[in-house]
Amino acid sequence: MMDEEAARRLVYGAIDIVNRQLPAAKRLQKAPETIIVGEGGALDSLGVVNFVIAVEEEFADATGAAVQLLAENMLGDGSPFRTVGSLARYIAARPA
Amino acid sequence: MATAPDRLYFVADFNIEPLARELANTTRPGLETAIAPPGPVMAALAAGPPAADWSAVVWTRPEAISEAFARARAFERIDHDQAIDDVKAYAAAIGRFAARARSVFVPAWVQPPFARGWGMLDHRPGIGATDLLARMNVALADALVGAPSVFVLDAGRWLASAGVRGWSQKLWHAAKCPFGPAVIELAAADIAAALDGVGGRARRLVILDLDDVLWGGLVGEVGWSGLTLGGHDHVGEAFADFQRALKALTARGVQLAIVSKNDEAAALEAIDRHPEMLLRRGDFAAWRINWDDKAQNVANVLAEVNLGAESAVFIDDSEAERARVRDAVPGILVPDWPSDPARFREALESLRCFDAPVQTAEDRARAGMIADERSRRTALAAADNLDDWLRSLEIAITVEALAPANLDRAAQLFNKTNQMNASTRRLSAGELAAWAAAPAHCLLTFRVRDRFGDYGLTGIVGLELAGSRARLSDFLLSCRVMGRHVEDAMLHVAAAHARARQVSTLVVEVVPTARNKPCLDFFLGSGLRETRHHVFEWDLSQPYARPDFVAVADHARVAASSDP
């Protein structure tokens, strides 16, 4: 298990990666309330794919374990990817 | 004409959007980008770029261009000549596309790092895909030699540098782009560097600190014999290795200079006498070794070598000095510098600011020209006055029309000359050749030498004839020969050519830029009449006088252009 603060830093690492491909005005803020997926989010479908895969790779780097997050049911209603904070909590709750 | 903004068009057989976004949003913010509509690459190449002032990236996977290669990767027996024929057809399509573009960047083909193919047999000719892909890349580069505005980029280095995350099958399956963010970032950086090179923005001068940069230790304290440099010491080896890399850089046409807070006599003694020094006094175009403010010293060096800050790189081990120069000298590149000398060479060779679209004889000879220039300055110091010195130089100019043999150098000069440049028009080699081929156009090149040495091709005049007027569309001269009345001799030749074509007025407009005030000053003092703001005219009923101490051999002379 990873603590929530470490999980949030991991998500921030993924934000650094996807922000390079976003215009300055649309870049994701490194804050728990930042919306990632769904209404109000700044990422288009390519951005979401890049972000989720970036999170998977950050997770693997941090824990040495693989995680599969890119799935339809991960991105719909109630998705843990809704905000930075919800994603950090989801990651922190996962066994490494 | 002001420098045109960069516009970049993308043609690919995979989702190239991440690269376009990386370039436009981070590497080169504000870059205008467009992506070819979905469909076959060959169709996109046939359709051409949006306009002739666009550059393009054409990036494909090898299996998309050659079915034979795809079958080789599936361990089928194939006719490898078929794959090479596929490459030639692809290269021909790129060549036709490039004729309608400013420049084209083609990343070399790569395989996924996990693709082992036949293992120990994969480099065996006629069997392995690795061997075949190497041959395909060479065939691609060979087939594009005749297209000077096409540049094959080393995508293999991007993949190797990016490590295990460089290639992602998951990204390929989910987003149809096999390259991870690290490869995209490296590709974008190299493409931006290539755009800078094509746009004449490559840097040409490296200004170096001495202590703990060229050698280990403080020469003022330990003397030259106490420095750490070369020898049987890994730190000394690292400094020698860095000097070797700097020396190699001069063979690319990049000049070196020194700005160091030091005792000048002690520092120069080290440069002259230390047996392990690879860089000697003659390798440096200028130096300021004193205890003055480094930013001011940098400015003085730039003035001495006649280059702007945007042409220079400053390397110093002190973070405070780097910050000072970065703040006080806008435009100069001050890279972060590692503290470990073992990483100096890597830091230098990782810089992307020296990439140029051509390598000319002038570039290769530049290191030798530094010694020539120092001899000139010594003669100037000994002369009674500037005129005596100029006469003593025995300046001789050779005028030639634009030709294949001088096209690369002419295009290089076109794209990097800033100060003595009336229009600052930037054209690729292909665009320049096409412009010069028009019946009403005349493009003259000027080679300059004096008794100390050969400056090479350093000046260009473009003439555009329209009715009774000849417009000097281009008037540019390398900063290395500015102020030696070569400008006047060029104007003399331009007027002679215009007179030979029976026109009555020579007109030139100086389009102001941040850097070309020397050009405006020249025309203000040239004797041409300023008829409108920054527009100058010469009545061609009279020749424009040639400076009597500049000899001119005009091999581009047309009948009746016999002005003395």
Coordinates of C-alpha atoms in Angstrom, one line a residue, chain B:
Chain B
M1 CA 11.1 40.9 -45.7
A2 CA 11.1 39.9 -42.1
T3 CA 12.0 36.4 -41.0
A4 CA 9.0 34.2 -41.7
P5 CA 7.5 32.3 -38.7
D6 CA 8.0 28.6 -38.6
R7 CA 5.1 26.5 -39.8
L8 CA 5.2 22.7 -39.5
Y9 CA 3.2 20.2 -41.4
F10 CA 3.1 16.5 -40.3
V11 CA 2.7 13.5 -42.5
A12 CA 2.8 10.1 -40.8
D13 CA 1.3 6.6 -40.9
F14 CA 0.6 6.7 -37.1
N15 CA -1.0 9.2 -34.7
I16 CA 1.5 12.1 -34.9
E17 CA -0.7 14.4 -32.8
P18 CA 1.5 14.0 -29.6
L19 CA 4.5 15.3 -31.5
A20 CA 2.6 18.2 -33.0
R21 CA 1.2 19.1 -29.5
E22 CA 4.6 18.8 -27.8
L23 CA 6.2 21.1 -30.4
A24 CA 3.4 23.7 -30.4
N25 CA 2.8 23.8 -26.6
T26 CA 6.2 23.2 -25.0
T27 CA 9.2 23.0 -27.3
R28 CA 8.3 25.9 -29.6
P29 CA 5.2 27.6 -28.1
G30 CA 3.2 29.3 -30.8
L31 CA 4.5 27.2 -33.6
E32 CA 1.8 26.8 -36.3
T33 CA 1.2 23.2 -37.0
A34 CA -1.1 21.1 -39.2
I35 CA -1.5 17.4 -39.7
A36 CA -2.2 15.7 -43.1
P37 CA -5.7 14.2 -43.3
P38 CA -5.9 10.5 -42.4
G39 CA -5.0 8.3 -45.4
P40 CA -2.1 6.8 -47.1
V41 CA 1.3 8.6 -46.6
M42 CA 2.0 8.5 -50.4
A43 CA -1.2 10.3 -51.1
A44 CA -0.4 13.0 -48.5
L45 CA 3.0 13.4 -50.0
A46 CA 1.5 13.7 -53.5
A47 CA -0.9 16.4 -52.2
G48 CA 2.0 18.5 -50.9
P49 CA 2.2 20.8 -47.9
P50 CA -0.3 23.6 -47.3
A51 CA 2.0 26.2 -48.9
A52 CA 5.6 26.6 -50.0
D53 CA 6.6 28.3 -46.8
W54 CA 5.8 25.3 -44.6
S55 CA 8.3 22.9 -43.4
A56 CA 7.3 19.3 -42.8
V57 CA 7.9 16.2 -40.7
V58 CA 7.4 12.9 -42.6
W59 CA 7.6 10.1 -40.1
T60 CA 6.7 6.5 -41.0
R61 CA 7.1 3.0 -39.7
P62 CA 9.2 0.9 -42.1
E63 CA 6.4 -1.8 -42.5
A64 CA 4.1 1.0 -43.7
I65 CA 6.4 1.8 -46.6
S66 CA 7.7 -1.6 -47.5
E67 CA 5.5 -4.7 -47.4
A68 CA 8.7 -6.7 -48.1
F69 CA 10.1 -5.4 -44.8
A70 CA 6.9 -6.3 -42.9
R71 CA 7.3 -9.9 -44.3
A72 CA 11.0 -10.0 -43.3
R73 CA 9.9 -9.1 -39.7
A74 CA 7.5 -12.1 -39.9
F75 CA 10.5 -14.3 -40.8
E76 CA 9.4 -14.8 -44.3
R77 CA 12.0 -15.1 -47.1
I78 CA 11.9 -12.0 -49.1
D79 CA 13.7 -10.3 -52.0
H80 CA 15.6 -7.6 -50.1
D81 CA 16.0 -5.7 -53.3
Q82 CA 12.2 -5.2 -53.3
A83 CA 12.5 -3.4 -50.0
I84 CA 15.2 -1.1 -51.4
D85 CA 13.0 -0.4 -54.4
D86 CA 10.2 0.5 -52.0
V87 CA 12.5 2.9 -50.2
K88 CA 13.5 4.5 -53.5
A89 CA 9.9 5.1 -54.4
Y90 CA 9.2 6.6 -51.0
A91 CA 12.3 8.8 -51.3
A92 CA 11.2 10.0 -54.7
A93 CA 7.8 11.0 -53.3
I94 CA 9.5 12.9 -50.5
G95 CA 11.7 14.6 -53.0
R96 CA 8.7 15.8 -55.0
F97 CA 7.0 16.9 -51.8
A98 CA 10.1 18.7 -50.7
A99 CA 10.2 20.7 -53.9
R100 CA 6.9 22.4 -52.6
A101 CA 8.1 22.8 -49.0
R102 CA 10.6 24.9 -47.2
S103 CA 12.3 22.0 -45.6
V104 CA 11.4 18.4 -44.7
F105 CA 12.6 16.3 -41.7
V106 CA 12.4 12.6 -42.0
P107 CA 13.1 10.5 -38.9
A108 CA 15.0 7.4 -39.8
W109 CA 13.2 4.1 -39.4
V110 CA 13.4 2.2 -36.1
Q111 CA 12.2 -1.1 -34.8
P112 CA 10.7 -1.7 -31.3
P113 CA 13.5 -2.3 -28.8
F114 CA 12.0 -5.6 -27.9
A115 CA 12.1 -6.9 -31.5
R116 CA 15.0 -9.4 -31.5
G117 CA 14.2 -10.9 -34.9
W118 CA 16.5 -13.8 -35.6
G119 CA 18.7 -13.0 -32.7
M120 CA 22.3 -13.9 -33.7
L121 CA 21.2 -13.9 -37.3
D122 CA 19.4 -10.6 -37.4
H123 CA 22.4 -8.7 -38.7
R124 CA 23.1 -11.3 -41.4
P125 CA 22.6 -9.9 -44.9
G126 CA 19.7 -11.5 -46.7
I127 CA 18.1 -12.8 -43.5
G128 CA 17.7 -10.4 -40.7
A129 CA 15.3 -7.5 -40.4
T130 CA 17.9 -5.5 -38.5
D131 CA 20.3 -5.8 -41.4
L132 CA 17.6 -4.9 -43.9
L133 CA 16.4 -1.9 -41.9
A134 CA 20.0 -0.5 -41.7
R135 CA 20.2 -0.9 -45.5
M136 CA 16.8 0.7 -46.0
N137 CA 17.9 3.7 -43.9
V138 CA 21.1 4.1 -45.8
A139 CA 19.2 3.8 -49.1
L140 CA 16.8 6.4 -47.9
A141 CA 19.6 8.8 -47.1
D142 CA 21.4 8.1 -50.3
A143 CA 18.2 8.6 -52.4
L144 CA 17.6 12.0 -50.7
V145 CA 21.1 13.3 -51.3
G146 CA 19.9 15.3 -54.3
A147 CA 17.2 17.0 -52.2
P148 CA 19.2 19.5 -50.1
S149 CA 16.1 20.7 -48.1
V150 CA 15.4 17.1 -46.8
F151 CA 17.1 16.0 -43.6
V152 CA 17.0 12.5 -42.3
L153 CA 16.9 12.6 -38.4
D154 CA 18.4 10.0 -36.1
A155 CA 15.3 8.5 -34.5
G156 CA 17.3 5.6 -33.2
R157 CA 19.1 7.9 -30.8
W158 CA 15.7 9.1 -29.5
L159 CA 14.7 5.6 -28.7
A160 CA 18.0 4.7 -27.2
S161 CA 18.0 7.8 -25.0
A162 CA 14.4 7.3 -23.9
G163 CA 15.1 3.9 -22.5
V164 CA 12.4 1.3 -21.7
R165 CA 9.6 3.7 -21.9
G166 CA 10.5 4.9 -25.4
W167 CA 8.3 2.5 -27.1
S168 CA 4.9 1.5 -25.8
Q169 CA 2.7 -1.2 -27.3
K170 CA -0.1 0.0 -25.1
L171 CA 0.1 3.5 -26.6
W172 CA 0.2 1.9 -30.0
H173 CA -3.0 -0.1 -29.3
A174 CA -4.8 2.6 -27.5
A175 CA -3.7 5.8 -29.4
K176 CA -2.0 4.5 -32.5
C177 CA 1.3 6.2 -31.6
P178 CA 4.0 3.7 -30.6
F179 CA 6.3 6.3 -29.1
G180 CA 6.3 7.2 -25.5
P181 CA 6.5 10.8 -24.2
A182 CA 10.3 10.7 -23.8
V183 CA 10.8 9.9 -27.5
I184 CA 8.2 12.6 -28.4
E185 CA 10.1 15.1 -26.3
L186 CA 13.5 14.2 -27.8
A187 CA 12.0 14.2 -31.4
A188 CA 10.5 17.6 -30.8
A189 CA 13.7 19.0 -29.4
D190 CA 15.7 17.8 -32.5
I191 CA 13.1 19.0 -34.9
A192 CA 13.0 22.4 -33.2
A193 CA 16.8 22.5 -33.5
A194 CA 16.6 21.6 -37.2
L195 CA 14.1 24.5 -37.7
D196 CA 16.5 26.8 -36.0
G197 CA 19.3 25.6 -38.2
V198 CA 17.3 26.0 -41.4
G199 CA 16.2 29.4 -40.2
G200 CA 19.8 30.5 -39.7
R201 CA 19.5 30.5 -35.9
A202 CA 22.4 28.0 -35.2
R203 CA 24.9 29.4 -32.7
R204 CA 28.4 30.0 -33.7
L205 CA 30.4 30.9 -30.7
V206 CA 31.1 29.2 -27.4
I207 CA 32.5 31.5 -24.6
L208 CA 34.3 29.5 -22.0
D209 CA 35.4 30.0 -18.4
L210 CA 38.8 28.5 -17.6
D211 CA 39.3 27.3 -14.0
D212 CA 37.3 24.1 -13.4
V213 CA 35.9 24.3 -17.0
L214 CA 38.9 23.8 -19.3
W215 CA 41.1 22.5 -16.5
G216 CA 40.8 21.5 -12.9
G217 CA 42.1 23.9 -10.3
L218 CA 42.7 27.7 -10.0
V219 CA 45.6 28.6 -12.3
G220 CA 46.2 31.8 -10.3
E221 CA 46.9 29.8 -7.2
V222 CA 48.6 26.6 -8.4
G223 CA 50.2 27.8 -11.6
W224 CA 49.9 25.9 -14.9
S225 CA 52.0 23.0 -13.7
G226 CA 49.6 22.4 -10.8
L227 CA 46.4 22.1 -12.9
T228 CA 44.4 18.9 -13.2
L229 CA 44.4 18.2 -17.0
G230 CA 45.1 14.9 -18.8
G231 CA 47.6 12.5 -17.4
H232 CA 46.8 9.4 -15.5
D233 CA 43.9 10.8 -13.6
H234 CA 40.3 10.3 -14.4
V235 CA 39.4 13.9 -13.6
G236 CA 42.3 15.2 -15.7
E237 CA 41.1 12.9 -18.5
A238 CA 37.6 14.4 -18.3
F239 CA 38.9 17.9 -18.8
A240 CA 41.1 16.7 -21.7
D241 CA 38.1 15.0 -23.1
F242 CA 36.1 18.1 -22.9
Q243 CA 38.8 20.1 -24.7
R244 CA 38.8 17.5 -27.4
A245 CA 35.1 17.9 -27.9
L246 CA 35.5 21.7 -28.1
K247 CA 38.3 21.3 -30.6
A248 CA 36.1 19.1 -32.7
L249 CA 33.3 21.7 -32.5
T250 CA 35.6 24.2 -34.2
A251 CA 35.7 21.8 -37.2
R252 CA 31.9 22.4 -37.5
G253 CA 32.7 26.2 -37.9
V254 CA 31.9 27.1 -34.3
Q255 CA 34.4 29.6 -32.7
L256 CA 35.7 29.5 -29.2
A257 CA 36.4 32.4 -26.9
I258 CA 37.3 32.9 -23.2
V259 CA 35.8 35.0 -20.5
S260 CA 37.5 34.3 -17.2
K261 CA 38.1 36.0 -13.9
N262 CA 41.8 35.3 -13.7
D263 CA 45.3 36.7 -14.0
E264 CA 45.7 37.0 -17.8
A265 CA 49.4 36.2 -17.8
A266 CA 49.0 33.1 -15.7
A267 CA 46.1 31.9 -17.8
L268 CA 47.8 32.4 -21.1
E269 CA 50.9 30.8 -19.8
A270 CA 48.9 27.7 -19.0
I271 CA 47.3 27.7 -22.4
D272 CA 50.6 28.1 -24.1
R273 CA 52.8 25.8 -22.0
H274 CA 50.7 23.0 -20.4
P275 CA 51.7 19.9 -22.3
E276 CA 48.2 18.4 -22.0
M277 CA 46.3 21.4 -23.4
L278 CA 44.5 20.5 -26.6
L279 CA 43.3 24.0 -27.1
R280 CA 46.0 26.6 -27.6
R281 CA 45.9 30.4 -28.0
G282 CA 45.3 30.1 -31.7
D283 CA 42.0 28.2 -31.1
F284 CA 40.4 31.1 -29.5
A285 CA 38.9 33.9 -31.5
A286 CA 38.9 36.3 -28.6
W287 CA 39.4 36.4 -24.8
R288 CA 38.8 38.6 -21.9
I289 CA 40.8 37.4 -18.9
N290 CA 40.6 39.9 -16.1
W291 CA 38.6 40.7 -12.9
D292 CA 35.9 42.7 -14.5
D293 CA 32.2 41.9 -14.7
K294 CA 31.7 38.8 -16.8
A295 CA 28.6 40.1 -18.5
Q296 CA 30.5 43.1 -19.7
N297 CA 33.4 40.9 -20.8
V298 CA 31.0 38.7 -22.7
A299 CA 29.6 41.8 -24.4
N300 CA 33.1 42.9 -25.3
V301 CA 34.0 39.5 -26.8
L302 CA 30.8 39.6 -28.9
A303 CA 31.6 43.0 -30.2
E304 CA 35.2 41.9 -31.0
V305 CA 34.1 38.9 -33.1
N306 CA 31.1 40.8 -34.5
L307 CA 28.4 38.4 -33.4
G308 CA 25.2 38.9 -31.6
A309 CA 24.3 37.3 -28.2
E310 CA 21.8 35.0 -30.0
S311 CA 24.8 33.5 -31.8
A312 CA 26.6 32.6 -28.6
V313 CA 26.7 30.0 -25.8
F314 CA 28.3 30.8 -22.4
I315 CA 29.7 28.0 -20.3
D316 CA 30.8 28.6 -16.7
D317 CA 31.0 26.4 -13.7
S318 CA 29.7 29.1 -11.4
E319 CA 25.9 29.2 -11.0
A320 CA 26.1 32.9 -10.0
E321 CA 28.1 33.9 -13.1
R322 CA 25.7 31.9 -15.3
A323 CA 22.8 33.8 -13.8
R324 CA 24.6 37.1 -14.1
V325 CA 25.3 36.6 -17.8
R326 CA 21.9 35.1 -18.5
D327 CA 20.2 38.2 -17.0
A328 CA 22.5 40.8 -18.5
V329 CA 23.0 39.4 -22.0
P330 CA 19.6 38.8 -23.5
G331 CA 19.6 36.1 -26.2
I332 CA 22.7 34.3 -25.1
L333 CA 22.3 30.6 -24.3
V334 CA 23.6 29.8 -20.9
P335 CA 23.1 26.0 -20.3
D336 CA 23.0 24.6 -16.8
W337 CA 26.4 23.0 -16.3
P338 CA 27.2 19.8 -14.5
S339 CA 29.6 20.0 -11.5
D340 CA 31.2 16.7 -12.5
P341 CA 33.8 17.2 -15.2
A342 CA 33.1 13.6 -16.4
R343 CA 29.8 15.0 -17.7
F344 CA 31.2 18.1 -19.5
R345 CA 31.6 16.4 -22.9
E346 CA 28.1 15.0 -22.7
A347 CA 26.7 18.4 -21.7
L348 CA 28.4 20.0 -24.7
E349 CA 27.5 17.4 -27.2
S350 CA 23.9 17.3 -26.0
L351 CA 23.4 21.0 -27.0
R352 CA 21.2 21.3 -30.0
C353 CA 22.1 24.8 -30.8
F354 CA 24.8 24.2 -33.4
D355 CA 22.8 22.2 -35.9
A356 CA 23.2 23.7 -39.4
P357 CA 21.6 22.6 -42.7
V358 CA 24.9 22.5 -44.6
Q359 CA 28.5 22.1 -43.9
T360 CA 30.6 24.3 -46.2
A361 CA 34.3 24.7 -46.9
E362 CA 34.1 28.0 -45.1
D363 CA 32.9 26.2 -41.9
R364 CA 35.7 23.7 -42.1
A365 CA 38.3 26.5 -42.6
R366 CA 37.0 28.8 -39.9
A367 CA 39.4 27.6 -37.3
G368 CA 42.3 28.6 -39.5
M369 CA 40.7 31.9 -40.3
I370 CA 40.9 32.8 -36.6
A371 CA 44.7 32.9 -36.8
D372 CA 44.4 35.0 -40.0
E373 CA 42.2 37.5 -38.3
R374 CA 44.7 37.7 -35.4
S375 CA 47.4 38.6 -37.9
R376 CA 45.2 41.3 -39.3
R377 CA 44.6 42.8 -35.9
T378 CA 48.3 42.8 -35.2
A379 CA 48.9 44.6 -38.5
L380 CA 46.2 47.1 -37.6
A381 CA 47.8 47.8 -34.2
A382 CA 51.0 48.5 -36.0
A383 CA 49.5 50.7 -38.8
D384 CA 49.5 54.5 -38.6
N385 CA 45.8 54.7 -39.5
L386 CA 42.9 52.7 -40.7
D387 CA 43.3 53.6 -44.4
D388 CA 46.9 52.4 -44.4
W389 CA 45.9 49.2 -42.8
L390 CA 43.1 48.6 -45.3
R391 CA 45.4 49.3 -48.2
S392 CA 48.0 46.9 -46.7
L393 CA 45.4 44.1 -46.6
E394 CA 45.4 43.8 -50.5
I395 CA 41.7 42.9 -50.5
A396 CA 40.7 40.9 -53.6
I397 CA 37.1 40.0 -54.5
T398 CA 35.9 37.4 -56.9
V399 CA 32.4 37.7 -58.2
E400 CA 30.6 34.6 -59.4
A401 CA 27.0 33.8 -60.3
L402 CA 25.1 31.4 -58.2
A403 CA 25.9 27.9 -59.2
P404 CA 25.6 24.4 -57.8
A405 CA 29.1 24.6 -56.4
N406 CA 28.4 27.6 -54.2
L407 CA 24.7 27.1 -53.6
D408 CA 25.0 25.5 -50.1
R409 CA 27.3 28.3 -48.9
A410 CA 25.2 31.0 -50.4
A411 CA 22.1 29.6 -48.7
Q412 CA 23.9 29.3 -45.4
L413 CA 25.0 33.0 -45.7
F414 CA 21.4 33.9 -46.6
N415 CA 20.1 32.3 -43.5
K416 CA 22.5 33.4 -40.9
T417 CA 23.6 36.9 -41.9
N418 CA 22.0 39.5 -39.7
Q419 CA 24.0 42.7 -39.4
M420 CA 24.9 43.6 -43.0
N421 CA 21.7 42.4 -44.5
A422 CA 19.3 44.8 -46.2
S423 CA 16.2 42.6 -46.5
T424 CA 17.0 39.6 -44.1
R425 CA 15.2 37.4 -46.5
R426 CA 15.5 33.8 -45.5
L427 CA 15.5 31.2 -48.3
S428 CA 16.4 27.5 -48.4
A429 CA 18.9 26.3 -51.0
G430 CA 16.1 25.2 -53.3
E431 CA 14.2 28.4 -52.9
L432 CA 17.3 30.4 -53.6
A433 CA 18.2 28.5 -56.7
A434 CA 14.6 28.8 -58.0
W435 CA 14.6 32.6 -57.3
A436 CA 18.0 33.0 -59.1
A437 CA 16.8 31.1 -62.1
A438 CA 14.1 33.6 -63.0
P439 CA 15.0 35.7 -66.1
A440 CA 14.6 39.0 -64.3
H441 CA 16.7 38.0 -61.4
C442 CA 20.5 38.0 -60.9
L443 CA 22.3 36.6 -57.9
L444 CA 26.0 37.3 -57.4
T445 CA 28.3 35.8 -54.9
F446 CA 31.4 37.5 -53.5
R447 CA 34.5 35.6 -52.4
V448 CA 36.9 37.7 -50.5
R449 CA 40.6 37.2 -49.7
D450 CA 43.5 39.4 -48.6
R451 CA 47.2 38.9 -48.0
F452 CA 46.5 37.2 -44.7
G453 CA 44.1 34.6 -46.0
D454 CA 40.9 33.6 -47.6
Y455 CA 37.6 34.6 -46.0
G456 CA 35.7 32.4 -48.5
L457 CA 32.3 33.3 -49.9
T458 CA 31.1 36.1 -47.7
G459 CA 28.9 38.3 -49.7
I460 CA 25.7 38.1 -51.8
V461 CA 23.9 40.6 -54.0
G462 CA 20.5 39.9 -55.5
L463 CA 19.2 42.0 -58.3
E464 CA 15.6 42.1 -59.5
L465 CA 15.0 43.9 -62.8
A466 CA 11.7 45.7 -63.4
G467 CA 11.5 48.1 -66.3
S468 CA 14.0 50.9 -65.9
R469 CA 14.8 50.0 -62.3
A470 CA 17.0 47.4 -60.7
R471 CA 16.1 46.5 -57.2
L472 CA 18.7 45.2 -54.8
S473 CA 16.5 42.5 -53.4
D474 CA 19.4 41.2 -51.3
F475 CA 22.6 42.8 -50.0
L476 CA 24.4 40.8 -47.4
L477 CA 27.9 40.4 -46.2
S478 CA 29.4 38.3 -43.4
C479 CA 30.3 40.2 -40.3
R480 CA 33.8 38.9 -40.6
V481 CA 34.6 41.3 -43.5
M482 CA 32.3 44.2 -42.6
G483 CA 33.8 47.6 -42.5
R484 CA 36.6 46.9 -44.9
H485 CA 35.0 48.5 -47.9
V486 CA 34.0 45.2 -49.4
E487 CA 30.4 46.6 -49.1
D488 CA 31.3 49.5 -51.4
A489 CA 32.9 47.1 -53.8
M490 CA 29.7 45.0 -53.8
L491 CA 27.6 48.1 -54.5
H492 CA 30.0 48.9 -57.3
V493 CA 29.6 45.5 -58.9
A494 CA 25.8 45.6 -58.4
A495 CA 25.6 49.0 -60.2
A496 CA 27.8 47.7 -63.0
H497 CA 25.6 44.7 -63.6
A498 CA 22.5 46.9 -63.5
R499 CA 24.1 49.4 -66.0
A500 CA 25.0 46.5 -68.3
R501 CA 21.3 45.6 -68.3
Q502 CA 20.4 49.1 -69.5
V503 CA 18.4 50.2 -66.4
S504 CA 18.6 53.7 -65.1
T505 CA 18.1 53.4 -61.4
L506 CA 19.4 51.1 -58.7
V507 CA 17.1 51.0 -55.7
V508 CA 17.5 49.3 -52.3
E509 CA 15.2 49.2 -49.3
V510 CA 16.7 48.5 -45.9
V511 CA 14.1 46.6 -44.0
P512 CA 15.0 47.3 -40.3
T513 CA 15.4 44.4 -37.9
A514 CA 16.8 44.3 -34.4
R515 CA 20.2 43.5 -35.8
N516 CA 20.8 45.2 -39.2
K517 CA 21.5 48.8 -38.1
P518 CA 25.1 48.4 -39.6
C519 CA 23.5 47.8 -43.0
L520 CA 21.3 50.9 -42.6
D521 CA 24.3 52.9 -41.5
F522 CA 26.3 51.7 -44.5
F523 CA 23.6 52.9 -47.0
L524 CA 23.1 56.2 -45.1
G525 CA 26.8 56.8 -45.7
S526 CA 27.0 55.2 -49.2
G527 CA 26.3 58.2 -51.3
L528 CA 23.0 56.8 -52.5
R529 CA 20.1 59.2 -52.2
E530 CA 17.5 58.4 -49.6
T531 CA 14.3 59.0 -51.5
R532 CA 11.9 57.6 -48.9
H533 CA 12.4 56.4 -45.4
H534 CA 15.1 53.6 -45.6
V535 CA 14.8 53.5 -49.4
F536 CA 18.0 54.5 -51.3
E537 CA 18.6 55.1 -55.0
W538 CA 21.6 55.4 -57.3
D539 CA 21.3 57.1 -60.7
L540 CA 23.0 54.6 -63.0
S541 CA 24.0 57.1 -65.6
Q542 CA 27.2 57.1 -63.4
P543 CA 29.1 54.0 -62.2
Y544 CA 29.3 53.5 -58.5
A545 CA 33.0 54.0 -57.6
R546 CA 35.0 51.0 -56.6
P547 CA 37.3 51.5 -53.6
D548 CA 40.7 51.8 -55.3
F549 CA 42.4 49.4 -52.8
V550 CA 39.9 46.6 -53.4
A551 CA 40.6 44.5 -56.5
V552 CA 37.6 42.9 -58.2
A553 CA 37.6 40.0 -60.6
D554 CA 34.0 39.7 -61.9
H555 CA 33.5 36.2 -63.4
A556 CA 29.7 36.9 -63.6
R557 CA 30.2 39.9 -65.8
V558 CA 27.8 40.4 -68.6
A559 CA 28.5 42.2 -71.8
A560 CA 29.0 45.9 -71.3
S561 CA 29.4 45.7 -67.5
S562 CA 32.9 47.1 -67.7
D563 CA 32.9 49.7 -65.0
P564 CA 36.4 50.2 -63.8

